[in-house]
Short mmCIF file of C-alpha atoms in Angstrom, two decimals:
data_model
loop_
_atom_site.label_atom_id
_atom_site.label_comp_id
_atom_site.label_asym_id
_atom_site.label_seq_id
_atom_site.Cartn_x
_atom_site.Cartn_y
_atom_site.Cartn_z
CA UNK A 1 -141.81 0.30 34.74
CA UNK A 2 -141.83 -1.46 38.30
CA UNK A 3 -141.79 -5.41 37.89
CA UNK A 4 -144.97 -7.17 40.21
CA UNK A 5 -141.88 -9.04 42.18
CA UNK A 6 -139.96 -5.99 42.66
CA UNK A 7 -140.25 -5.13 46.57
CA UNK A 8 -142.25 -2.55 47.61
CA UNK A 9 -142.72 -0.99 51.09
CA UNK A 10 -144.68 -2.48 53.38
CA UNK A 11 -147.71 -0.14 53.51
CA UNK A 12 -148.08 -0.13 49.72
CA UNK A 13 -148.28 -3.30 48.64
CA UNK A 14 -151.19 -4.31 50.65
CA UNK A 15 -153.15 -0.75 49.13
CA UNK A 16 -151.46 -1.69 46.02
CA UNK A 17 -153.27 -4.74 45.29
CA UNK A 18 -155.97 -4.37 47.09
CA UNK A 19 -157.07 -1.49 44.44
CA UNK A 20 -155.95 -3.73 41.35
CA UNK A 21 -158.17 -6.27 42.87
CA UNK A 22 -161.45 -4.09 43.40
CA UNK A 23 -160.96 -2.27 39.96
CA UNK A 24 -159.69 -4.77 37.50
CA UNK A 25 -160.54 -8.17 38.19
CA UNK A 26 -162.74 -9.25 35.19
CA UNK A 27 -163.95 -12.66 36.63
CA UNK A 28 -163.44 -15.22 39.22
CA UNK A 29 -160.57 -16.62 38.12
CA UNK A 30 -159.22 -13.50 37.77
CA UNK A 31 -160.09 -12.43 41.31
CA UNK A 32 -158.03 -15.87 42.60
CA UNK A 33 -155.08 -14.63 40.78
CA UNK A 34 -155.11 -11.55 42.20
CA UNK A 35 -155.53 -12.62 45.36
CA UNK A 36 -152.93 -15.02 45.39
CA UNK A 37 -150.29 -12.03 43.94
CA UNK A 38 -151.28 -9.84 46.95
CA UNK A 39 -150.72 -12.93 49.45
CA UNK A 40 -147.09 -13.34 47.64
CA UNK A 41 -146.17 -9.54 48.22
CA UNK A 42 -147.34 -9.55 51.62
CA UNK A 43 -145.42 -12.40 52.47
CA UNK A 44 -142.58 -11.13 50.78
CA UNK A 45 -143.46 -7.75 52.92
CA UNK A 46 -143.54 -9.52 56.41
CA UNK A 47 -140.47 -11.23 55.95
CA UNK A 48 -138.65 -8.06 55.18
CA UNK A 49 -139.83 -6.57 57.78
CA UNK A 50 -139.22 -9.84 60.48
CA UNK A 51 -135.37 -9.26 59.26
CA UNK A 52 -135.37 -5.55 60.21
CA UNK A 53 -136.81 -6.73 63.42
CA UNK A 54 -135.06 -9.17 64.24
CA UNK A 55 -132.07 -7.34 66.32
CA UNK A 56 -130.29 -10.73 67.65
CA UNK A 57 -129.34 -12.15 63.77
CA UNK A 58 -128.43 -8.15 62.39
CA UNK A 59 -126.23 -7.93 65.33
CA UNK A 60 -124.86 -11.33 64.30
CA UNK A 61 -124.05 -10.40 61.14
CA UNK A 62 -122.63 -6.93 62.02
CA UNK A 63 -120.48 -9.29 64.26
CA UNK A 64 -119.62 -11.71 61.51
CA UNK A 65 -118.30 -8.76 59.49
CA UNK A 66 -116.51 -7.04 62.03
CA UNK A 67 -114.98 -10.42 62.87
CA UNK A 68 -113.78 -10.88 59.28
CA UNK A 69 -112.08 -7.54 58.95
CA UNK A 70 -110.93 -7.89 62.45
CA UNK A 71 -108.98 -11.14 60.49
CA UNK A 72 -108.56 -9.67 57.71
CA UNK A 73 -106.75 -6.63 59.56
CA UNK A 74 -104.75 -9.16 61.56
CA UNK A 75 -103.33 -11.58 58.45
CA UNK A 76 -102.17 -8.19 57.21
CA UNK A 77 -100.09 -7.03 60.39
CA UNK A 78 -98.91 -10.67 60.25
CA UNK A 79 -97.70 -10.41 56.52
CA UNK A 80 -96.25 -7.12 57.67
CA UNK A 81 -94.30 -8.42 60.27
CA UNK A 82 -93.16 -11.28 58.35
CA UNK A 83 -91.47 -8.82 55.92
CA UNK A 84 -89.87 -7.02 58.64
CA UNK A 85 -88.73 -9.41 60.87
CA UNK A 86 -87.05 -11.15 56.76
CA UNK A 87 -85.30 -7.46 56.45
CA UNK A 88 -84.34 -7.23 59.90
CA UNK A 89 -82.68 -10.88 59.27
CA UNK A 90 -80.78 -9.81 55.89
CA UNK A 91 -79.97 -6.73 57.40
CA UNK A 92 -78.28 -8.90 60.63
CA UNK A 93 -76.86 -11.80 57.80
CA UNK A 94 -75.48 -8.10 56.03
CA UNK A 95 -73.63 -6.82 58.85
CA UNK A 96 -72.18 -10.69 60.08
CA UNK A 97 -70.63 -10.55 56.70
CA UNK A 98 -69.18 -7.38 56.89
CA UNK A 99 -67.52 -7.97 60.61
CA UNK A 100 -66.49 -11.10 59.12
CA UNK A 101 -65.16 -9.53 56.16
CA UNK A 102 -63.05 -7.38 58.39
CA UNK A 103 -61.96 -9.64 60.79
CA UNK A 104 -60.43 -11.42 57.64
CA UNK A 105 -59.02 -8.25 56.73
CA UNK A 106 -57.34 -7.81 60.16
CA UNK A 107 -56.37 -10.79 60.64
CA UNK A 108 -54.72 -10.81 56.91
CA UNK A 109 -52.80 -7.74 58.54
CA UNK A 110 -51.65 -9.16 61.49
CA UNK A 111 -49.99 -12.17 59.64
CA UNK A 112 -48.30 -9.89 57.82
CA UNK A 113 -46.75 -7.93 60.37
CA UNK A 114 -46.13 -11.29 61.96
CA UNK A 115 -44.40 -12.43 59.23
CA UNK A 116 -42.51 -9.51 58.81
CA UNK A 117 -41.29 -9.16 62.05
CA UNK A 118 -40.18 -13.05 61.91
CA UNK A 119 -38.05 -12.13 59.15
CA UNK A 120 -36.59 -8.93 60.65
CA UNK A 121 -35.64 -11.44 64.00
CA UNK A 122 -34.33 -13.82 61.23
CA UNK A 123 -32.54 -12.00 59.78
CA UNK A 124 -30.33 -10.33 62.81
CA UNK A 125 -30.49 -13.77 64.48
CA UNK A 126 -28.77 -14.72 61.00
CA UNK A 127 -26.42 -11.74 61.10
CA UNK A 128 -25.64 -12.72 64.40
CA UNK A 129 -24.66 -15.81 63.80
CA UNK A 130 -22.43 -14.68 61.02
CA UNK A 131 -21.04 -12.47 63.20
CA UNK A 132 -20.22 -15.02 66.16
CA UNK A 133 -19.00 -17.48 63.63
CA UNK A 134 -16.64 -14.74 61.83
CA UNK A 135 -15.22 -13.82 65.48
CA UNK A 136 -14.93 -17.55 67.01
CA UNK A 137 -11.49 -20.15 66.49
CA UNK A 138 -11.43 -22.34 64.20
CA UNK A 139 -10.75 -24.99 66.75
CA UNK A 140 -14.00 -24.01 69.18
CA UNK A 141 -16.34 -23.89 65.46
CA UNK A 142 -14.59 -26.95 64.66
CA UNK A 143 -15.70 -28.59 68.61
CA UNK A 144 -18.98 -26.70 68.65
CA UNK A 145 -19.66 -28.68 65.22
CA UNK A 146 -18.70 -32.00 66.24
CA UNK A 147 -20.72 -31.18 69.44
CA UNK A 148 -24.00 -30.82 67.36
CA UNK A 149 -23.26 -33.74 65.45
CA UNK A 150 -22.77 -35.80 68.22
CA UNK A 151 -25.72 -34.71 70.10
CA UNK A 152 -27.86 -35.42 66.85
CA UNK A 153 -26.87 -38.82 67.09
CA UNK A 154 -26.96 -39.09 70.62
CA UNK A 155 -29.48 -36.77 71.84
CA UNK A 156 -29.67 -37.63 76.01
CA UNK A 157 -26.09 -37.44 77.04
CA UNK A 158 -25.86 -34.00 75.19
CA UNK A 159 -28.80 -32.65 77.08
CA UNK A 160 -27.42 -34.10 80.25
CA UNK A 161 -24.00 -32.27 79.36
CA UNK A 162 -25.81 -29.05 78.37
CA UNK A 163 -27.61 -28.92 81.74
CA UNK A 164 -24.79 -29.69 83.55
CA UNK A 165 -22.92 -26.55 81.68
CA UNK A 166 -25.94 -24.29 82.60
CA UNK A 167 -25.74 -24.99 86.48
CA UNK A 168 -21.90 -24.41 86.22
CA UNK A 169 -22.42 -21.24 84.45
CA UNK A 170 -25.30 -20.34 86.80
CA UNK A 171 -23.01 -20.88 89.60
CA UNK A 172 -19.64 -19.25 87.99
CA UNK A 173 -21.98 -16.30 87.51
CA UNK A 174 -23.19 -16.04 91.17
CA UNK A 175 -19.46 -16.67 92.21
CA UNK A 176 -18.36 -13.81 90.17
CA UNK A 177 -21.05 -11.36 91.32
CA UNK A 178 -20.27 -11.60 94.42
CA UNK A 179 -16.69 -10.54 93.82
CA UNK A 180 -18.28 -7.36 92.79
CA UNK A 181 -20.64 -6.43 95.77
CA UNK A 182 -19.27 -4.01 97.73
CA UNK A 183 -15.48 -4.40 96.23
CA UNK A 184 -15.61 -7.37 98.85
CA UNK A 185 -15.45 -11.45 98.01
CA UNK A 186 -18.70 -12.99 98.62
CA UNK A 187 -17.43 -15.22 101.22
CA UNK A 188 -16.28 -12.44 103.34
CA UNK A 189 -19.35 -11.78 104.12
CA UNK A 190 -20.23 -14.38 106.73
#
């Protein structure tokens, strides 16, 4: 059963009423009624068919829509970016920690080759030493001591002494390589 406010199309509800008014009205009063029910559903009628009409405000809304999903679309490739460009950065924090993982690592290696090659040079400069001081008088050990004593006490005339010693050596050296050039002194060469 159709309801009196239910919408009808336009061409029926004018017939509609206008035969409920012809063959049922029972009075005056009843007449006004009617009438006034067939003015509602016309109005009704006209405005439905003023918004089917009117082009300008359906376009509007078609663009209202369009503009929301447009938005909606748009927040979404936003959120989806978001979330890539956060796994793009754990992925990049990842991989720092791992190259600075094994930097550590390398570096951990290097110190220990450092360290064991410091003790490899330690230990020959020790055997060295052992080997000098087995091999040296007991009066030069005996000098060279005091001579380190001394310059720990007295630190500038040592050095002064020491430098002295290398330019004599230097020059000793020189001397006696010249000796050897040729079979011939040095000075003969002039």
């Amino acid at each position: 059963m159709k309801d009196s406010n239910d919408p009808v199309e336009p061409g029926k509800a004018a017939g509609k009423a206008a035969d409920k008014a012809v063959g049922g009205a029972k009075g005056p009063d009843e007449l006004r009624r009617q009438i006034q029910e067939t003015r509602g559903q016309l109005g009704d009628t006209v405005e439905e068919l003023a918004a089917k009409a009117d082009v300008k405000a359906r376009a509007r809304a078609r663009g209202a829509d369009l503009k929301d999903k447009a938005s909606e679309a748009g927040h979404a490739v936003q959120d989806k970016a978001a979330q890539a460009g956060h796994v793009v950065q754990d992925k990049a924090t990842e991989a720092g920690h791992v190259v600075q993982g094994k930097a550590v690592e390398a570096g951990h290696v290097v110190q220990d080759k450092a360290v064991q090659a410091g003790h490899v040079v330690q230990d020959k400069a020790t055997r060295a030493g052992h080997a000098v001081q087995d091999n040296v008088p007991r009066p030069v050990r005996t000098a060279v001591t005091n001579a380190v004593q001394a310059g720990k006490r007295h630190p500038r005339p040592v050095l002064i002494a020491g430098a002295g010693v290398v330019v004599a050596a230097g020059l000793l050296r020189r001397r006696h390589n010249g000796r050897r050039h040729n079979g011939r002194h040095w000075y003969t060469h002039r």
